[in-house]
PDB file of C-alpha atoms in Angstrom:
ATOM      1  CA  UNK A 888       0.000   0.000   0.000  1.00  0.00           C
ATOM      2  CA  UNK A 889       2.837   2.422   0.781  1.00  0.00           C
ATOM      3  CA  UNK A 890       4.313   1.836  -2.666  1.00  0.00           C
ATOM      4  CA  UNK A 891       1.068   2.617  -4.409  1.00  0.00           C
ATOM      5  CA  UNK A 892       0.711   5.920  -2.468  1.00  0.00           C
ATOM      6  CA  UNK A 893       4.204   7.051  -3.496  1.00  0.00           C
ATOM      7  CA  UNK A 894       3.474   6.408  -7.166  1.00  0.00           C
ATOM      8  CA  UNK A 895      -0.042   7.826  -7.175  1.00  0.00           C
ATOM      9  CA  UNK A 896       0.591  11.172  -5.485  1.00  0.00           C
ATOM     10  CA  UNK A 897       3.208  12.465  -7.983  1.00  0.00           C
ATOM     11  CA  UNK A 898       0.992  11.470 -10.916  1.00  0.00           C
ATOM     12  CA  UNK A 899      -1.946  13.405  -9.465  1.00  0.00           C
ATOM     13  CA  UNK A 900       0.240  16.436  -8.825  1.00  0.00           C
ATOM     14  CA  UNK A 901       1.567  16.349 -12.367  1.00  0.00           C
ATOM     15  CA  UNK A 902      -1.948  16.185 -13.792  1.00  0.00           C
ATOM     16  CA  UNK A 903      -3.093  19.141 -11.623  1.00  0.00           C
ATOM     17  CA  UNK A 904      -0.085  21.228 -12.625  1.00  0.00           C
ATOM     18  CA  UNK A 905      -0.749  20.576 -16.297  1.00  0.00           C
ATOM     19  CA  UNK A 906      -4.379  21.637 -15.929  1.00  0.00           C
ATOM     20  CA  UNK A 907      -3.385  24.824 -14.035  1.00  0.00           C
ATOM     21  CA  UNK A 908      -0.786  25.722 -16.673  1.00  0.00           C
ATOM     22  CA  UNK A 909      -3.348  25.292 -19.455  1.00  0.00           C
ATOM     23  CA  UNK A 910      -5.850  27.536 -17.664  1.00  0.00           C
ATOM     24  CA  UNK A 911      -3.223  30.287 -17.065  1.00  0.00           C
ATOM     25  CA  UNK A 912      -2.093  30.257 -20.666  1.00  0.00           C
ATOM     26  CA  UNK A 913      -5.685  30.544 -21.888  1.00  0.00           C
ATOM     27  CA  UNK A 914      -6.549  33.552 -19.663  1.00  0.00           C
ATOM     28  CA  UNK A 915      -3.161  35.330 -20.099  1.00  0.00           C
ATOM     29  CA  UNK A 916      -3.304  35.061 -23.892  1.00  0.00           C
ATOM     30  CA  UNK A 917      -6.582  36.962 -24.063  1.00  0.00           C
ATOM     31  CA  UNK A 918      -5.432  39.803 -21.802  1.00  0.00           C
ATOM     32  CA  UNK A 919      -2.067  40.100 -23.570  1.00  0.00           C
ATOM     33  CA  UNK A 920      -3.729  40.388 -26.982  1.00  0.00           C
ATOM     34  CA  UNK A 921      -5.942  43.253 -25.803  1.00  0.00           C
ATOM     35  CA  UNK A 922      -2.999  45.184 -24.305  1.00  0.00           C
ATOM     36  CA  UNK A 923      -0.746  44.873 -27.329  1.00  0.00           C
ATOM     37  CA  UNK A 924      -3.547  46.020 -29.637  1.00  0.00           C
ATOM     38  CA  UNK A 925      -3.728  49.481 -28.034  1.00  0.00           C
ATOM     39  CA  UNK A 926      -2.254  52.104 -30.418  1.00  0.00           C
ATOM     40  CA  UNK A 927       0.635  54.299 -29.285  1.00  0.00           C
ATOM     41  CA  UNK A 928       0.093  57.985 -29.915  1.00  0.00           C
ATOM     42  CA  UNK A 929       3.195  59.892 -30.991  1.00  0.00           C
ATOM     43  CA  UNK A 930       3.696  63.398 -29.659  1.00  0.00           C
ATOM     44  CA  UNK A 931       3.601  66.157 -32.304  1.00  0.00           C
ATOM     45  CA  UNK A 932       7.024  67.232 -33.597  1.00  0.00           C
ATOM     46  CA  UNK A 933       6.241  70.916 -33.131  1.00  0.00           C
ATOM     47  CA  UNK A 934       3.385  73.300 -32.633  1.00  0.00           C
ATOM     48  CA  UNK A 935       1.711  74.974 -35.570  1.00  0.00           C
ATOM     49  CA  UNK A 936       2.316  78.673 -36.339  1.00  0.00           C
ATOM     50  CA  UNK A 937       0.238  80.906 -34.125  1.00  0.00           C
ATOM     51  CA  UNK A 938      -2.595  82.719 -35.855  1.00  0.00           C
ATOM     52  CA  UNK A 939      -3.198  86.424 -35.466  1.00  0.00           C
ATOM     53  CA  UNK A 940       0.426  87.500 -35.018  1.00  0.00           C
ATOM     54  CA  UNK A 941       2.332  89.500 -37.571  1.00  0.00           C
ATOM     55  CA  UNK A 942       5.452  87.458 -36.942  1.00  0.00           C
ATOM     56  CA  UNK A 943       3.829  84.087 -37.764  1.00  0.00           C
ATOM     57  CA  UNK A 944       6.032  82.357 -35.170  1.00  0.00           C
ATOM     58  CA  UNK A 945       7.482  78.942 -35.832  1.00  0.00           C
ATOM     59  CA  UNK A 946       7.624  76.750 -32.722  1.00  0.00           C
ATOM     60  CA  UNK A 947      10.602  74.453 -32.333  1.00  0.00           C
ATOM     61  CA  UNK A 948      12.430  75.567 -35.491  1.00  0.00           C
ATOM     62  CA  UNK A 949      16.052  74.496 -35.627  1.00  0.00           C
ATOM     63  CA  UNK A 950      18.751  75.605 -38.013  1.00  0.00           C
ATOM     64  CA  UNK A 951      19.196  73.408 -41.056  1.00  0.00           C
ATOM     65  CA  UNK A 952      21.941  74.020 -43.633  1.00  0.00           C
ATOM     66  CA  UNK A 953      20.607  74.968 -47.061  1.00  0.00           C
ATOM     67  CA  UNK A 954      21.957  74.014 -50.454  1.00  0.00           C
ATOM     68  CA  UNK A 955      24.316  76.353 -52.355  1.00  0.00           C
ATOM     69  CA  UNK A 956      24.866  78.511 -49.300  1.00  0.00           C
ATOM     70  CA  UNK A 957      21.298  79.872 -49.340  1.00  0.00           C
ATOM     71  CA  UNK A 958      19.577  80.672 -46.030  1.00  0.00           C
ATOM     72  CA  UNK A 959      18.159  77.635 -44.267  1.00  0.00           C
ATOM     73  CA  UNK A 960      14.550  76.970 -43.438  1.00  0.00           C
ATOM     74  CA  UNK A 961      12.885  76.008 -40.185  1.00  0.00           C
ATOM     75  CA  UNK A 962      12.445  72.385 -39.167  1.00  0.00           C
ATOM     76  CA  UNK A 963      11.114  70.758 -36.021  1.00  0.00           C
ATOM     77  CA  UNK A 964      13.743  69.406 -33.587  1.00  0.00           C
ATOM     78  CA  UNK A 965      13.601  66.719 -30.939  1.00  0.00           C
ATOM     79  CA  UNK A 966      11.920  67.291 -27.585  1.00  0.00           C
ATOM     80  CA  UNK A 967      13.764  69.735 -25.279  1.00  0.00           C
ATOM     81  CA  UNK A 968      16.046  68.548 -22.519  1.00  0.00           C
ATOM     82  CA  UNK A 969      15.125  69.045 -18.878  1.00  0.00           C
ATOM     83  CA  UNK A 970      16.438  72.267 -17.299  1.00  0.00           C
ATOM     84  CA  UNK A 971      19.629  72.167 -15.263  1.00  0.00           C
ATOM     85  CA  UNK A 972      22.757  70.050 -15.267  1.00  0.00           C
ATOM     86  CA  UNK A 973      25.195  69.550 -18.122  1.00  0.00           C
ATOM     87  CA  UNK A 974      28.014  71.815 -16.989  1.00  0.00           C
ATOM     88  CA  UNK A 975      28.019  75.462 -16.002  1.00  0.00           C
ATOM     89  CA  UNK A 976      28.940  78.861 -17.368  1.00  0.00           C
ATOM     90  CA  UNK A 977      32.651  78.095 -17.600  1.00  0.00           C
ATOM     91  CA  UNK A 978      31.875  75.038 -19.716  1.00  0.00           C
ATOM     92  CA  UNK A 979      29.594  77.093 -21.961  1.00  0.00           C
ATOM     93  CA  UNK A 980      32.297  79.714 -22.533  1.00  0.00           C
ATOM     94  CA  UNK A 981      34.491  77.147 -24.282  1.00  0.00           C
ATOM     95  CA  UNK A 982      31.708  75.197 -26.027  1.00  0.00           C
ATOM     96  CA  UNK A 983      29.732  77.191 -28.629  1.00  0.00           C
ATOM     97  CA  UNK A 984      26.141  76.120 -29.225  1.00  0.00           C
ATOM     98  CA  UNK A 985      25.460  73.881 -32.220  1.00  0.00           C
ATOM     99  CA  UNK A 986      22.490  74.806 -34.387  1.00  0.00           C
ATOM    100  CA  UNK A 987      21.273  71.197 -34.466  1.00  0.00           C
ATOM    101  CA  UNK A 988      20.838  71.327 -30.696  1.00  0.00           C
ATOM    102  CA  UNK A 989      18.891  74.595 -30.673  1.00  0.00           C
ATOM    103  CA  UNK A 990      15.333  75.591 -31.418  1.00  0.00           C
ATOM    104  CA  UNK A 991      14.676  79.095 -32.698  1.00  0.00           C
ATOM    105  CA  UNK A 992      11.379  80.901 -32.989  1.00  0.00           C
ATOM    106  CA  UNK A 993      10.179  84.473 -33.510  1.00  0.00           C
ATOM    107  CA  UNK A 994       7.000  85.900 -31.995  1.00  0.00           C
ATOM    108  CA  UNK A 995       5.311  89.278 -31.622  1.00  0.00           C
ATOM    109  CA  UNK A 996       5.600  90.898 -28.230  1.00  0.00           C
ATOM    110  CA  UNK A 997       2.275  91.556 -26.513  1.00  0.00           C
ATOM    111  CA  UNK A 998       1.644  95.266 -26.101  1.00  0.00           C
ATOM    112  CA  UNK A 999       4.509  96.249 -28.406  1.00  0.00           C
ATOM    113  CA  UNK A1000       3.441  95.777 -32.052  1.00  0.00           C
ATOM    114  CA  UNK A1001       6.786  96.879 -33.493  1.00  0.00           C
ATOM    115  CA  UNK A1002       8.797  94.403 -31.421  1.00  0.00           C
ATOM    116  CA  UNK A1003       9.689  90.804 -32.189  1.00  0.00           C
ATOM    117  CA  UNK A1004      11.045  88.316 -29.643  1.00  0.00           C
ATOM    118  CA  UNK A1005      13.731  85.878 -30.774  1.00  0.00           C
ATOM    119  CA  UNK A1006      13.769  82.787 -28.560  1.00  0.00           C
ATOM    120  CA  UNK A1007      16.754  80.436 -28.712  1.00  0.00           C
ATOM    121  CA  UNK A1008      16.360  77.288 -26.623  1.00  0.00           C
ATOM    122  CA  UNK A1009      19.164  74.858 -25.780  1.00  0.00           C
ATOM    123  CA  UNK A1010      17.781  71.398 -26.542  1.00  0.00           C
ATOM    124  CA  UNK A1011      21.046  69.624 -25.777  1.00  0.00           C
ATOM    125  CA  UNK A1012      22.160  67.935 -22.580  1.00  0.00           C
ATOM    126  CA  UNK A1013      25.072  70.273 -21.827  1.00  0.00           C
ATOM    127  CA  UNK A1014      25.477  74.032 -21.468  1.00  0.00           C
ATOM    128  CA  UNK A1015      26.701  75.984 -24.486  1.00  0.00           C
ATOM    129  CA  UNK A1016      27.640  79.536 -25.385  1.00  0.00           C
ATOM    130  CA  UNK A1017      26.087  81.995 -27.839  1.00  0.00           C
ATOM    131  CA  UNK A1018      27.404  85.274 -29.191  1.00  0.00           C
ATOM    132  CA  UNK A1019      26.196  88.389 -27.373  1.00  0.00           C
ATOM    133  CA  UNK A1020      23.253  88.735 -29.776  1.00  0.00           C
ATOM    134  CA  UNK A1021      21.847  86.931 -32.839  1.00  0.00           C
ATOM    135  CA  UNK A1022      22.864  88.011 -36.320  1.00  0.00           C
ATOM    136  CA  UNK A1023      19.773  89.536 -37.973  1.00  0.00           C
ATOM    137  CA  UNK A1024      18.804  91.131 -41.260  1.00  0.00           C
ATOM    138  CA  UNK A1025      15.475  92.343 -42.610  1.00  0.00           C
ATOM    139  CA  UNK A1026      14.531  92.075 -46.250  1.00  0.00           C
ATOM    140  CA  UNK A1027      12.211  91.112 -49.066  1.00  0.00           C
ATOM    141  CA  UNK A1028      11.539  87.374 -49.127  1.00  0.00           C
ATOM    142  CA  UNK A1029      10.886  87.538 -52.878  1.00  0.00           C
ATOM    143  CA  UNK A1030      14.162  89.233 -53.763  1.00  0.00           C
ATOM    144  CA  UNK A1031      17.381  87.415 -54.619  1.00  0.00           C
ATOM    145  CA  UNK A1032      19.385  90.559 -53.860  1.00  0.00           C
ATOM    146  CA  UNK A1033      20.273  90.437 -50.178  1.00  0.00           C
ATOM    147  CA  UNK A1034      22.515  93.459 -50.521  1.00  0.00           C
ATOM    148  CA  UNK A1035      19.524  95.673 -49.776  1.00  0.00           C
ATOM    149  CA  UNK A1036      18.690  93.951 -46.505  1.00  0.00           C
ATOM    150  CA  UNK A1037      18.437  96.198 -43.455  1.00  0.00           C
ATOM    151  CA  UNK A1038      20.588  95.423 -40.421  1.00  0.00           C
ATOM    152  CA  UNK A1039      19.551  96.638 -36.971  1.00  0.00           C
ATOM    153  CA  UNK A1040      21.553  98.729 -34.552  1.00  0.00           C
ATOM    154  CA  UNK A1041      23.047  96.859 -31.576  1.00  0.00           C
ATOM    155  CA  UNK A1042      24.383  98.033 -28.193  1.00  0.00           C
ATOM    156  CA  UNK A1043      27.976  99.276 -28.095  1.00  0.00           C
ATOM    157  CA  UNK A1044      30.606  98.965 -25.392  1.00  0.00           C
ATOM    158  CA  UNK A1045      30.358  95.207 -25.123  1.00  0.00           C
ATOM    159  CA  UNK A1046      32.725  93.298 -22.875  1.00  0.00           C
ATOM    160  CA  UNK A1047      32.963  90.822 -20.044  1.00  0.00           C
ATOM    161  CA  UNK A1048      32.254  87.110 -20.462  1.00  0.00           C
ATOM    162  CA  UNK A1049      33.380  85.527 -23.746  1.00  0.00           C
ATOM    163  CA  UNK A1050      29.866  84.259 -24.558  1.00  0.00           C
ATOM    164  CA  UNK A1051      26.283  84.206 -23.367  1.00  0.00           C
ATOM    165  CA  UNK A1052      25.826  80.871 -21.519  1.00  0.00           C
ATOM    166  CA  UNK A1053      22.655  78.830 -22.025  1.00  0.00           C
ATOM    167  CA  UNK A1054      22.027  75.854 -19.734  1.00  0.00           C
ATOM    168  CA  UNK A1055      20.318  72.752 -21.143  1.00  0.00           C
ATOM    169  CA  UNK A1056      16.571  73.238 -21.375  1.00  0.00           C
ATOM    170  CA  UNK A1057      16.878  77.013 -20.958  1.00  0.00           C
ATOM    171  CA  UNK A1058      15.998  79.817 -23.384  1.00  0.00           C
ATOM    172  CA  UNK A1059      17.897  82.965 -24.363  1.00  0.00           C
ATOM    173  CA  UNK A1060      15.771  85.944 -25.452  1.00  0.00           C
ATOM    174  CA  UNK A1061      16.633  88.834 -27.765  1.00  0.00           C
ATOM    175  CA  UNK A1062      14.232  91.606 -28.771  1.00  0.00           C
ATOM    176  CA  UNK A1063      14.147  93.320 -32.167  1.00  0.00           C
ATOM    177  CA  UNK A1064      12.326  96.641 -32.456  1.00  0.00           C
ATOM    178  CA  UNK A1065      11.402  97.187 -36.106  1.00  0.00           C
ATOM    179  CA  UNK A1066      10.378 100.812 -35.699  1.00  0.00           C
ATOM    180  CA  UNK A1067      11.542 102.270 -32.374  1.00  0.00           C
ATOM    181  CA  UNK A1068      10.347 105.769 -33.237  1.00  0.00           C
ATOM    182  CA  UNK A1069       6.903 104.618 -34.305  1.00  0.00           C
ATOM    183  CA  UNK A1070       7.205 106.349 -37.691  1.00  0.00           C
ATOM    184  CA  UNK A1071       4.150 106.085 -39.937  1.00  0.00           C
ATOM    185  CA  UNK A1072       5.911 107.237 -43.089  1.00  0.00           C
ATOM    186  CA  UNK A1073       9.386 107.052 -44.570  1.00  0.00           C
ATOM    187  CA  UNK A1074       9.723 103.391 -43.604  1.00  0.00           C
ATOM    188  CA  UNK A1075      11.646 100.886 -45.713  1.00  0.00           C
ATOM    189  CA  UNK A1076       9.419  99.350 -48.364  1.00  0.00           C
ATOM    190  CA  UNK A1077       9.209  95.678 -49.276  1.00  0.00           C
ATOM    191  CA  UNK A1078      10.470  94.311 -45.953  1.00  0.00           C
ATOM    192  CA  UNK A1079       8.466  91.214 -45.012  1.00  0.00           C
ATOM    193  CA  UNK A1080      11.014  88.817 -43.514  1.00  0.00           C
ATOM    194  CA  UNK A1081      13.568  88.628 -40.712  1.00  0.00           C
ATOM    195  CA  UNK A1082      16.584  86.366 -41.174  1.00  0.00           C
ATOM    196  CA  UNK A1083      18.002  84.944 -37.948  1.00  0.00           C
ATOM    197  CA  UNK A1084      21.356  83.306 -37.276  1.00  0.00           C
ATOM    198  CA  UNK A1085      21.461  82.360 -33.602  1.00  0.00           C
ATOM    199  CA  UNK A1086      25.228  82.876 -33.322  1.00  0.00           C
ATOM    200  CA  UNK A1087      26.977  84.877 -36.020  1.00  0.00           C
ATOM    201  CA  UNK A1088      30.350  84.335 -34.341  1.00  0.00           C
ATOM    202  CA  UNK A1089      30.437  80.554 -34.726  1.00  0.00           C
ATOM    203  CA  UNK A1090      27.707  79.458 -37.180  1.00  0.00           C
ATOM    204  CA  UNK A1091      27.914  79.577 -40.987  1.00  0.00           C
ATOM    205  CA  UNK A1092      25.500  81.801 -42.910  1.00  0.00           C
ATOM    206  CA  UNK A1093      23.878  78.709 -44.450  1.00  0.00           C
ATOM    207  CA  UNK A1094      22.293  77.981 -41.048  1.00  0.00           C
ATOM    208  CA  UNK A1095      20.278  81.210 -41.153  1.00  0.00           C
ATOM    209  CA  UNK A1096      16.541  80.783 -40.565  1.00  0.00           C
ATOM    210  CA  UNK A1097      13.856  82.916 -42.217  1.00  0.00           C
ATOM    211  CA  UNK A1098      10.704  84.118 -40.450  1.00  0.00           C
ATOM    212  CA  UNK A1099       7.877  86.163 -42.003  1.00  0.00           C
ATOM    213  CA  UNK A1100       7.074  89.543 -40.474  1.00  0.00           C
ATOM    214  CA  UNK A1101       3.580  89.647 -41.911  1.00  0.00           C
ATOM    215  CA  UNK A1102       1.971  92.213 -44.137  1.00  0.00           C
ATOM    216  CA  UNK A1103       2.177  95.884 -43.239  1.00  0.00           C
ATOM    217  CA  UNK A1104       5.320  95.654 -41.080  1.00  0.00           C
ATOM    218  CA  UNK A1105       6.890  99.104 -40.804  1.00  0.00           C
ATOM    219  CA  UNK A1106      10.685  99.118 -40.567  1.00  0.00           C
ATOM    220  CA  UNK A1107      12.788 102.190 -39.866  1.00  0.00           C
ATOM    221  CA  UNK A1108      16.131 102.256 -38.023  1.00  0.00           C
ATOM    222  CA  UNK A1109      15.481  98.927 -36.224  1.00  0.00           C
ATOM    223  CA  UNK A1110      17.211  98.115 -32.959  1.00  0.00           C
ATOM    224  CA  UNK A1111      18.327  94.743 -31.565  1.00  0.00           C
ATOM    225  CA  UNK A1112      19.252  94.019 -27.953  1.00  0.00           C
ATOM    226  CA  UNK A1113      21.567  91.497 -26.338  1.00  0.00           C
ATOM    227  CA  UNK A1114      20.583  87.998 -25.264  1.00  0.00           C
ATOM    228  CA  UNK A1115      18.944  88.014 -21.857  1.00  0.00           C
ATOM    229  CA  UNK A1116      17.099  85.491 -19.667  1.00  0.00           C
ATOM    230  CA  UNK A1117      13.801  87.410 -19.796  1.00  0.00           C
ATOM    231  CA  UNK A1118      11.881  89.262 -22.488  1.00  0.00           C
ATOM    232  CA  UNK A1119      11.673  92.426 -20.386  1.00  0.00           C
ATOM    233  CA  UNK A1120      15.455  92.578 -19.918  1.00  0.00           C
ATOM    234  CA  UNK A1121      16.001  91.858 -23.616  1.00  0.00           C
ATOM    235  CA  UNK A1122      13.652  94.718 -24.563  1.00  0.00           C
ATOM    236  CA  UNK A1123      15.489  97.089 -22.213  1.00  0.00           C
ATOM    237  CA  UNK A1124      18.739  96.112 -23.907  1.00  0.00           C
ATOM    238  CA  UNK A1125      17.276  96.803 -27.377  1.00  0.00           C
ATOM    239  CA  UNK A1126      16.448 100.351 -26.301  1.00  0.00           C
ATOM    240  CA  UNK A1127      20.196 101.017 -25.779  1.00  0.00           C
ATOM    241  CA  UNK A1128      21.244  99.904 -29.301  1.00  0.00           C
ATOM    242  CA  UNK A1129      23.374 102.654 -30.860  1.00  0.00           C
ATOM    243  CA  UNK A1130      25.789 101.187 -33.398  1.00  0.00           C
ATOM    244  CA  UNK A1131      25.433  99.368 -36.690  1.00  0.00           C
ATOM    245  CA  UNK A1132      25.668  95.593 -36.489  1.00  0.00           C
TER     246      UNK A1132
END
C-alpha cells in the first residue's frame, strides 16, 4: 500500500499542474492580446504657427543648412532637454552652441506691435555659449538681392564674459524693435522677412533661418538688444542699441 501511495501522489500532482498551466495560458493570452492592440500615440514634432500675429512664429524651429549657401529653413527638432545640469557657465564659454541642438522661434511681443522676440532654446544635454546677440537682417523674401537687406543697430561697449551661456533646457531671449520711433511714413518698403542666425560668431550663414514679419510691417532704423534670460530685460537692452551691427 505504501508503494502505491508514493506512485499515485506524484501522478496526481503532475496532472493538476498541467491543468493549471493550461488555464493560465488561456486567460493570459486573451489579456495580452488586448494590451498589445492598443495604439501608441506619438507626440507632435512641433506646434503649428500661431494665428493672429504678424510674426507668424514657428515653434521648435532648428537651423538646417541649405543648399548652395542659401539661407536655411525652419524644421522641427527633438523634444527639449530638462532644465539644469550639463556643466556650467565656464563650460559654456568654451563650447559654442550647435544649431542642431537649438530651437529658434520668432513671436510678436504683446503690447509692443513693433517688437519681435527671438527665442533660442538649448535642446542639448550640456550648457553651451552663444554670441552676445543673434545676427539679424530684414529684407524682401521675394528678392534674390540680399545686398539691400536692413541690419539693426546693436548696443555698443560690449565686454565681459566671452559668450552668453545657455544651460540645457533654458531659453535665451533677444528683442528686435522694427520701428523704435513709431514712424508712420518714410519706412523701408518691401520688408516682409527677418533672417536669424542664432550665433553669427560661430555658425555659418547657411544655417540662417527665415521668419515672415507679416503684411504691413513698418521698418525704420530697427534696434536689436543682447541675449537676456527674460523678455523684459532683452527689450530694455534693445532700447540702448546705438551702433550698426
